[in-house]
PDB file of C-alpha atoms in Angstrom:
ATOM      1  CA  GLY Y1229     194.283 127.595 233.561  1.00 81.00           C
ATOM      2  CA  ASP Y1230     193.123 128.582 230.055  1.00 85.00           C
ATOM      3  CA  SER Y1231     191.634 131.913 229.388  1.00 90.00           C
ATOM      4  CA  VAL Y1232     190.502 134.072 226.579  1.00 93.00           C
ATOM      5  CA  THR Y1233     190.435 137.947 226.767  1.00 94.00           C
ATOM      6  CA  GLN Y1234     188.432 140.032 224.062  1.00 94.00           C
ATOM      7  CA  MET Y1235     188.090 143.753 223.690  1.00 88.00           C
ATOM      8  CA  GLU Y1236     184.989 144.935 225.349  1.00 85.00           C
ATOM      9  CA  GLY Y1237     182.222 146.201 223.245  1.00 86.00           C
ATOM     10  CA  PRO Y1238     179.964 147.432 221.850  1.00 94.00           C
ATOM     11  CA  VAL Y1239     181.764 148.233 218.781  1.00 96.00           C
ATOM     12  CA  THR Y1240     179.814 150.497 216.354  1.00 97.00           C
ATOM     13  CA  LEU Y1241     180.944 150.867 212.870  1.00 97.00           C
ATOM     14  CA  SER Y1242     179.423 152.499 209.609  1.00 97.00           C
ATOM     15  CA  GLU Y1243     178.742 150.104 206.722  1.00 97.00           C
ATOM     16  CA  GLU Y1244     181.819 149.311 204.848  1.00 97.00           C
ATOM     17  CA  ALA Y1245     184.229 150.205 207.568  1.00 97.00           C
ATOM     18  CA  PHE Y1246     187.219 148.028 208.450  1.00 98.00           C
ATOM     19  CA  LEU Y1247     186.690 145.823 211.534  1.00 97.00           C
ATOM     20  CA  THR Y1248     189.140 144.496 213.947  1.00 97.00           C
ATOM     21  CA  ILE Y1249     188.129 142.680 217.144  1.00 97.00           C
ATOM     22  CA  ASN Y1250     190.999 141.847 219.410  1.00 97.00           C
ATOM     23  CA  CYS Y1251     191.520 138.506 221.127  1.00 97.00           C
ATOM     24  CA  THR Y1252     194.321 137.230 223.269  1.00 97.00           C
ATOM     25  CA  TYR Y1253     194.628 134.049 225.044  1.00 95.00           C
ATOM     26  CA  THR Y1254     196.623 132.149 227.677  1.00 93.00           C
ATOM     27  CA  ALA Y1255     196.937 128.471 227.606  1.00 89.00           C
ATOM     28  CA  THR Y1256     199.431 125.570 227.994  1.00 81.00           C
ATOM     29  CA  GLY Y1257     200.250 123.394 224.989  1.00 79.00           C
ATOM     30  CA  TYR Y1258     199.093 124.216 221.398  1.00 82.00           C
ATOM     31  CA  PRO Y1259     195.411 125.043 221.445  1.00 88.00           C
ATOM     32  CA  SER Y1260     193.105 125.533 218.537  1.00 89.00           C
ATOM     33  CA  LEU Y1261     191.493 128.781 218.175  1.00 93.00           C
ATOM     34  CA  PHE Y1262     188.066 129.809 217.122  1.00 93.00           C
ATOM     35  CA  TRP Y1263     185.771 132.616 216.400  1.00 96.00           C
ATOM     36  CA  TYR Y1264     182.121 132.117 216.859  1.00 94.00           C
ATOM     37  CA  VAL Y1265     179.255 134.433 215.886  1.00 96.00           C
ATOM     38  CA  GLN Y1266     175.874 134.808 217.714  1.00 94.00           C
ATOM     39  CA  TYR Y1267     172.983 136.443 215.843  1.00 93.00           C
ATOM     40  CA  PRO Y1268     170.142 137.831 217.843  1.00 88.00           C
ATOM     41  CA  GLY Y1269     168.032 135.095 219.279  1.00 85.00           C
ATOM     42  CA  GLU Y1270     170.164 132.287 217.997  1.00 87.00           C
ATOM     43  CA  GLY Y1271     172.874 129.994 219.227  1.00 89.00           C
ATOM     44  CA  LEU Y1272     176.630 130.359 218.462  1.00 91.00           C
ATOM     45  CA  GLN Y1273     177.717 129.340 215.095  1.00 91.00           C
ATOM     46  CA  LEU Y1274     181.503 128.600 214.067  1.00 91.00           C
ATOM     47  CA  LEU Y1275     182.770 131.373 212.045  1.00 95.00           C
ATOM     48  CA  LEU Y1276     186.431 130.259 211.472  1.00 95.00           C
ATOM     49  CA  LYS Y1277     189.091 128.458 213.084  1.00 93.00           C
ATOM     50  CA  ALA Y1278     192.890 127.808 213.040  1.00 93.00           C
ATOM     51  CA  THR Y1279     194.544 124.808 214.511  1.00 89.00           C
ATOM     52  CA  LYS Y1280     198.379 125.793 214.538  1.00 89.00           C
ATOM     53  CA  ALA Y1281     200.659 128.856 214.719  1.00 92.00           C
ATOM     54  CA  ASP Y1282     200.479 131.043 211.624  1.00 95.00           C
ATOM     55  CA  ASP Y1283     197.502 129.461 210.286  1.00 95.00           C
ATOM     56  CA  LYS Y1284     194.810 131.680 208.847  1.00 97.00           C
ATOM     57  CA  GLY Y1285     191.304 131.034 209.205  1.00 96.00           C
ATOM     58  CA  SER Y1286     188.709 132.717 207.011  1.00 97.00           C
ATOM     59  CA  ASN Y1287     184.948 132.644 206.133  1.00 96.00           C
ATOM     60  CA  LYS Y1288     182.444 135.206 204.654  1.00 95.00           C
ATOM     61  CA  GLY Y1289     185.160 137.717 204.364  1.00 97.00           C
ATOM     62  CA  PHE Y1290     186.315 137.453 208.034  1.00 98.00           C
ATOM     63  CA  GLU Y1291     189.916 136.509 208.703  1.00 98.00           C
ATOM     64  CA  ALA Y1292     191.990 135.751 211.777  1.00 98.00           C
ATOM     65  CA  THR Y1293     195.624 134.676 212.071  1.00 98.00           C
ATOM     66  CA  TYR Y1294     196.980 132.430 214.804  1.00 97.00           C
ATOM     67  CA  ARG Y1295     199.955 134.397 216.269  1.00 96.00           C
ATOM     68  CA  LYS Y1296     201.662 132.296 218.810  1.00 93.00           C
ATOM     69  CA  GLU Y1297     204.445 134.866 219.472  1.00 94.00           C
ATOM     70  CA  THR Y1298     201.833 137.417 220.598  1.00 95.00           C
ATOM     71  CA  THR Y1299     199.232 134.816 221.740  1.00 96.00           C
ATOM     72  CA  SER Y1300     196.600 136.619 219.716  1.00 97.00           C
ATOM     73  CA  PHE Y1301     193.873 135.672 217.174  1.00 98.00           C
ATOM     74  CA  HIS Y1302     192.415 139.090 216.118  1.00 98.00           C
ATOM     75  CA  LEU Y1303     189.327 138.955 213.900  1.00 98.00           C
ATOM     76  CA  GLU Y1304     189.378 141.343 210.814  1.00 98.00           C
ATOM     77  CA  LYS Y1305     186.994 142.134 208.042  1.00 98.00           C
ATOM     78  CA  GLY Y1306     187.611 144.740 205.304  1.00 97.00           C
ATOM     79  CA  SER Y1307     184.108 145.921 204.775  1.00 96.00           C
ATOM     80  CA  VAL Y1308     181.442 145.268 207.189  1.00 97.00           C
ATOM     81  CA  GLN Y1309     177.731 144.953 206.359  1.00 97.00           C
ATOM     82  CA  VAL Y1310     174.773 145.774 208.515  1.00 97.00           C
ATOM     83  CA  SER Y1311     174.088 141.844 208.430  1.00 96.00           C
ATOM     84  CA  ASP Y1312     177.361 141.446 210.319  1.00 97.00           C
ATOM     85  CA  SER Y1313     175.758 142.918 213.524  1.00 97.00           C
ATOM     86  CA  ALA Y1314     176.057 140.288 216.064  1.00 97.00           C
ATOM     87  CA  VAL Y1315     178.121 139.157 219.016  1.00 95.00           C
ATOM     88  CA  TYR Y1316     181.584 137.593 218.212  1.00 97.00           C
ATOM     89  CA  PHE Y1317     183.198 135.148 220.600  1.00 95.00           C
ATOM     90  CA  CYS Y1318     186.837 134.086 220.596  1.00 95.00           C
ATOM     91  CA  ALA Y1319     187.513 130.671 222.013  1.00 92.00           C
ATOM     92  CA  LEU Y1320     190.243 128.035 222.373  1.00 89.00           C
ATOM     93  CA  LEU Y1321     190.331 124.329 222.451  1.00 86.00           C
ATOM     94  CA  ASN Y1322     193.304 123.141 224.423  1.00 78.00           C
ATOM     95  CA  SER Y1323     195.222 120.176 222.841  1.00 65.00           C
ATOM     96  CA  GLY Y1324     195.560 118.533 226.330  1.00 63.00           C
ATOM     97  CA  GLY Y1325     193.038 115.837 225.463  1.00 55.00           C
ATOM     98  CA  TYR Y1326     189.744 117.318 226.727  1.00 63.00           C
ATOM     99  CA  GLN Y1327     187.064 118.828 224.675  1.00 66.00           C
ATOM    100  CA  LYS Y1328     186.338 121.862 226.823  1.00 73.00           C
ATOM    101  CA  VAL Y1329     186.266 125.000 224.861  1.00 82.00           C
ATOM    102  CA  THR Y1330     187.068 128.134 226.732  1.00 86.00           C
ATOM    103  CA  PHE Y1331     185.208 131.185 225.611  1.00 90.00           C
ATOM    104  CA  GLY Y1332     185.799 134.932 225.687  1.00 92.00           C
ATOM    105  CA  THR Y1333     183.082 137.231 226.993  1.00 91.00           C
ATOM    106  CA  GLY Y1334     181.908 138.212 223.474  1.00 93.00           C
ATOM    107  CA  THR Y1335     182.143 141.541 221.799  1.00 95.00           C
ATOM    108  CA  LYS Y1336     178.923 142.976 220.282  1.00 95.00           C
ATOM    109  CA  LEU Y1337     179.150 144.501 216.792  1.00 97.00           C
ATOM    110  CA  GLN Y1338     176.642 147.015 215.699  1.00 97.00           C
ATOM    111  CA  VAL Y1339     176.923 148.113 212.057  1.00 97.00           C
ATOM    112  CA  ILE Y1340     174.861 151.188 210.968  1.00 97.00           C
ATOM    113  CA  PRO Y1341     173.784 151.997 207.523  1.00 95.00           C
TER     114      PRO Y1341
ATOM    115  CA  ASP O 443     171.235 117.144 209.062  1.00 65.00           C
ATOM    116  CA  ALA O 444     168.977 119.226 211.130  1.00 77.00           C
ATOM    117  CA  GLY O 445     171.584 120.242 213.533  1.00 91.00           C
ATOM    118  CA  VAL O 446     171.313 120.348 217.363  1.00 95.00           C
ATOM    119  CA  ILE O 447     167.786 120.412 218.255  1.00 96.00           C
ATOM    120  CA  GLN O 448     166.663 121.995 221.585  1.00 97.00           C
ATOM    121  CA  SER O 449     163.239 122.012 223.151  1.00 97.00           C
ATOM    122  CA  PRO O 450     161.513 123.976 224.336  1.00 97.00           C
ATOM    123  CA  ARG O 451     162.605 127.397 222.717  1.00 95.00           C
ATOM    124  CA  HIS O 452     160.943 129.212 225.585  1.00 96.00           C
ATOM    125  CA  GLU O 453     160.105 128.395 229.004  1.00 97.00           C
ATOM    126  CA  VAL O 454     158.165 130.362 231.653  1.00 97.00           C
ATOM    127  CA  THR O 455     157.775 128.822 234.968  1.00 97.00           C
ATOM    128  CA  GLU O 456     156.903 129.763 238.556  1.00 97.00           C
ATOM    129  CA  MET O 457     159.654 129.479 241.349  1.00 97.00           C
ATOM    130  CA  GLY O 458     159.775 126.150 242.810  1.00 97.00           C
ATOM    131  CA  GLN O 459     158.628 124.239 239.862  1.00 97.00           C
ATOM    132  CA  GLU O 460     160.540 121.403 237.987  1.00 97.00           C
ATOM    133  CA  VAL O 461     161.919 122.521 234.560  1.00 98.00           C
ATOM    134  CA  THR O 462     163.327 120.056 231.837  1.00 98.00           C
ATOM    135  CA  LEU O 463     165.235 121.134 228.943  1.00 98.00           C
ATOM    136  CA  ARG O 464     165.839 118.799 226.125  1.00 98.00           C
ATOM    137  CA  CYS O 465     168.643 118.374 223.454  1.00 98.00           C
ATOM    138  CA  LYS O 466     169.098 116.094 220.560  1.00 97.00           C
ATOM    139  CA  PRO O 467     172.673 116.162 219.171  1.00 96.00           C
ATOM    140  CA  ILE O 468     173.934 115.607 215.705  1.00 94.00           C
ATOM    141  CA  SER O 469     174.258 112.101 214.863  1.00 93.00           C
ATOM    142  CA  GLY O 470     177.658 110.813 215.083  1.00 91.00           C
ATOM    143  CA  HIS O 471     178.849 113.454 217.407  1.00 92.00           C
ATOM    144  CA  ASP O 472     180.406 111.783 220.539  1.00 90.00           C
ATOM    145  CA  TYR O 473     180.414 114.808 222.839  1.00 91.00           C
ATOM    146  CA  LEU O 474     177.604 116.925 224.114  1.00 94.00           C
ATOM    147  CA  PHE O 475     177.827 120.086 226.192  1.00 93.00           C
ATOM    148  CA  TRP O 476     175.274 122.100 228.187  1.00 96.00           C
ATOM    149  CA  TYR O 477     176.070 125.918 228.507  1.00 94.00           C
ATOM    150  CA  ARG O 478     174.166 128.676 230.221  1.00 95.00           C
ATOM    151  CA  GLN O 479     174.271 132.290 228.952  1.00 92.00           C
ATOM    152  CA  THR O 480     173.515 135.328 231.059  1.00 91.00           C
ATOM    153  CA  MET O 481     174.465 139.035 230.642  1.00 86.00           C
ATOM    154  CA  MET O 482     176.244 138.926 233.855  1.00 85.00           C
ATOM    155  CA  ARG O 483     178.448 135.770 233.603  1.00 85.00           C
ATOM    156  CA  GLY O 484     178.558 135.222 229.770  1.00 86.00           C
ATOM    157  CA  LEU O 485     178.813 131.546 228.543  1.00 89.00           C
ATOM    158  CA  GLU O 486     179.245 129.163 231.316  1.00 90.00           C
ATOM    159  CA  LEU O 487     179.870 125.460 230.740  1.00 91.00           C
ATOM    160  CA  LEU O 488     177.648 123.341 233.030  1.00 95.00           C
ATOM    161  CA  ILE O 489     178.431 119.680 232.168  1.00 94.00           C
ATOM    162  CA  TYR O 490     179.671 117.666 229.240  1.00 92.00           C
ATOM    163  CA  PHE O 491     179.217 114.054 228.186  1.00 94.00           C
ATOM    164  CA  ASN O 492     181.386 111.713 226.186  1.00 92.00           C
ATOM    165  CA  ASN O 493     179.744 108.640 224.698  1.00 93.00           C
ATOM    166  CA  ASN O 494     176.653 109.385 227.020  1.00 95.00           C
ATOM    167  CA  VAL O 495     178.881 109.421 230.149  1.00 95.00           C
ATOM    168  CA  PRO O 496     179.275 112.545 232.171  1.00 95.00           C
ATOM    169  CA  ILE O 497     182.821 113.686 232.171  1.00 91.00           C
ATOM    170  CA  ASP O 498     182.937 116.920 233.897  1.00 89.00           C
ATOM    171  CA  ASP O 499     179.986 118.361 235.902  1.00 92.00           C
ATOM    172  CA  SER O 500     182.042 120.846 237.845  1.00 90.00           C
ATOM    173  CA  GLY O 501     180.124 123.838 236.194  1.00 91.00           C
ATOM    174  CA  MET O 502     176.731 122.614 237.596  1.00 94.00           C
ATOM    175  CA  PRO O 503     175.736 125.499 240.065  1.00 88.00           C
ATOM    176  CA  GLU O 504     174.245 123.237 242.730  1.00 86.00           C
ATOM    177  CA  ASP O 505     172.260 120.162 243.424  1.00 91.00           C
ATOM    178  CA  ARG O 506     169.139 121.579 242.086  1.00 96.00           C
ATOM    179  CA  PHE O 507     170.751 121.023 238.511  1.00 97.00           C
ATOM    180  CA  SER O 508     171.004 117.535 237.109  1.00 97.00           C
ATOM    181  CA  ALA O 509     171.732 116.335 233.535  1.00 98.00           C
ATOM    182  CA  LYS O 510     171.430 112.952 231.867  1.00 97.00           C
ATOM    183  CA  MET O 511     172.056 111.335 228.627  1.00 98.00           C
ATOM    184  CA  PRO O 512     170.376 108.076 228.438  1.00 97.00           C
ATOM    185  CA  ASN O 513     171.239 107.362 224.834  1.00 95.00           C
ATOM    186  CA  ALA O 514     173.451 108.980 222.104  1.00 95.00           C
ATOM    187  CA  SER O 515     170.554 110.883 220.696  1.00 95.00           C
ATOM    188  CA  PHE O 516     169.026 112.655 223.699  1.00 97.00           C
ATOM    189  CA  SER O 517     170.038 114.603 226.825  1.00 98.00           C
ATOM    190  CA  THR O 518     167.994 116.523 229.345  1.00 98.00           C
ATOM    191  CA  LEU O 519     168.936 119.274 231.843  1.00 98.00           C
ATOM    192  CA  LYS O 520     166.682 119.317 234.955  1.00 98.00           C
ATOM    193  CA  ILE O 521     166.171 121.992 237.501  1.00 97.00           C
ATOM    194  CA  GLN O 522     164.241 121.161 240.445  1.00 97.00           C
ATOM    195  CA  PRO O 523     163.323 123.419 242.216  1.00 96.00           C
ATOM    196  CA  SER O 524     163.649 126.357 239.849  1.00 97.00           C
ATOM    197  CA  GLU O 525     164.572 129.714 241.241  1.00 96.00           C
ATOM    198  CA  PRO O 526     164.436 133.400 239.494  1.00 96.00           C
ATOM    199  CA  ARG O 527     168.366 133.404 239.388  1.00 95.00           C
ATOM    200  CA  ASP O 528     168.194 130.497 236.978  1.00 96.00           C
ATOM    201  CA  SER O 529     166.564 132.530 234.267  1.00 97.00           C
ATOM    202  CA  ALA O 530     169.079 132.341 231.514  1.00 96.00           C
ATOM    203  CA  VAL O 531     169.458 130.903 227.933  1.00 95.00           C
ATOM    204  CA  TYR O 532     170.600 127.350 228.154  1.00 97.00           C
ATOM    205  CA  PHE O 533     172.593 126.138 225.053  1.00 95.00           C
ATOM    206  CA  CYS O 534     173.246 122.585 224.116  1.00 96.00           C
ATOM    207  CA  ALA O 535     176.128 121.850 221.723  1.00 93.00           C
ATOM    208  CA  SER O 536     177.632 118.885 220.320  1.00 93.00           C
ATOM    209  CA  SER O 537     181.051 117.763 218.770  1.00 89.00           C
ATOM    210  CA  GLN O 538     182.698 115.061 216.807  1.00 85.00           C
ATOM    211  CA  GLY O 539     185.319 114.248 219.632  1.00 71.00           C
ATOM    212  CA  PHE O 540     189.044 114.220 220.145  1.00 55.00           C
ATOM    213  CA  GLY O 541     191.410 115.912 217.828  1.00 53.00           C
ATOM    214  CA  LEU O 542     192.473 119.372 217.061  1.00 52.00           C
ATOM    215  CA  GLY O 543     190.207 121.734 215.355  1.00 63.00           C
ATOM    216  CA  TYR O 544     186.666 120.231 216.031  1.00 69.00           C
ATOM    217  CA  GLY O 545     184.314 123.117 216.657  1.00 77.00           C
ATOM    218  CA  TYR O 546     181.134 122.750 218.467  1.00 86.00           C
ATOM    219  CA  THR O 547     177.757 122.907 216.879  1.00 89.00           C
ATOM    220  CA  PHE O 548     175.149 124.832 219.042  1.00 92.00           C
ATOM    221  CA  GLY O 549     171.418 124.517 219.183  1.00 94.00           C
ATOM    222  CA  SER O 550     169.276 127.597 219.219  1.00 92.00           C
ATOM    223  CA  GLY O 551     168.919 127.681 222.946  1.00 94.00           C
ATOM    224  CA  THR O 552     166.131 127.626 225.474  1.00 96.00           C
ATOM    225  CA  ARG O 553     165.299 130.762 227.055  1.00 96.00           C
ATOM    226  CA  LEU O 554     164.054 130.111 230.694  1.00 98.00           C
ATOM    227  CA  THR O 555     162.404 132.723 232.738  1.00 97.00           C
ATOM    228  CA  VAL O 556     161.601 131.844 236.426  1.00 97.00           C
ATOM    229  CA  VAL O 557     158.938 134.211 237.825  1.00 97.00           C
TER     230      VAL O 557
END
C-alpha cells in the first residue's frame, strides 16, 4: 500500500536558519504530493502541493520539488521565522481514483529567536 | 467561505456516555473525511463520504463508533459508549472531489477527553 516516511522530529533551529524536512514515499501510479502545516491548537492547513514529477510547489517561502526518481518531496525554506514553529505533515493522494490521502507521522519544527 | 466548521471545540465526558461530534463541510465539496489524531498513532482516517454516502469505514475502530451524513452540509461522528482510550482530537475535512491535486480543508478539530 501507499506510505509516507518523514524524518523524525523535533527539529530545533535558530531564526533565519535553513530548513529541510525530508519526506519519501511509496506509491503505485502517479500520486499528488502535499505538505500540510498544523499550528498549535489548530487543524491542518495545506501549505503546498505538486501534482506531477519535477513540479515545484511553493508557498510562504517554503518549497518542495516532486522527485520521482528518488520518490522524495523534501520541504525547504531558506530562512525560518519563529512563526514557522509548527508540525509539518507530508502526504500523498494516489491517482488510483480514491480520495484517500496518506499522511506521514509529522515533523515538529521549533524555531528559537 | 467560513471553512470547515466543527463543534464542539472541546468535549469532556465520563466513560460510558454518548458523545456526538459535528461537522459542516465547505459548500460544494463532495467528499467529507473524519480523522482522529493522537500522539501515539498520529493521524488516522476513520471514515469518508462521497456525496453523503459512506465509501470506506475500515478505519472505524469498533462498533462503538458510527458516522452519518444526512445531507451535503452536515455530518456527525458518534461514540457510544465512550471510553478513556477514545480521548483524542477528531478532525473533519472536506474536499472538492476526484482529480489530481485536490487538497483537503480541515476543520479546527474537537478535542475529546473521556474520564
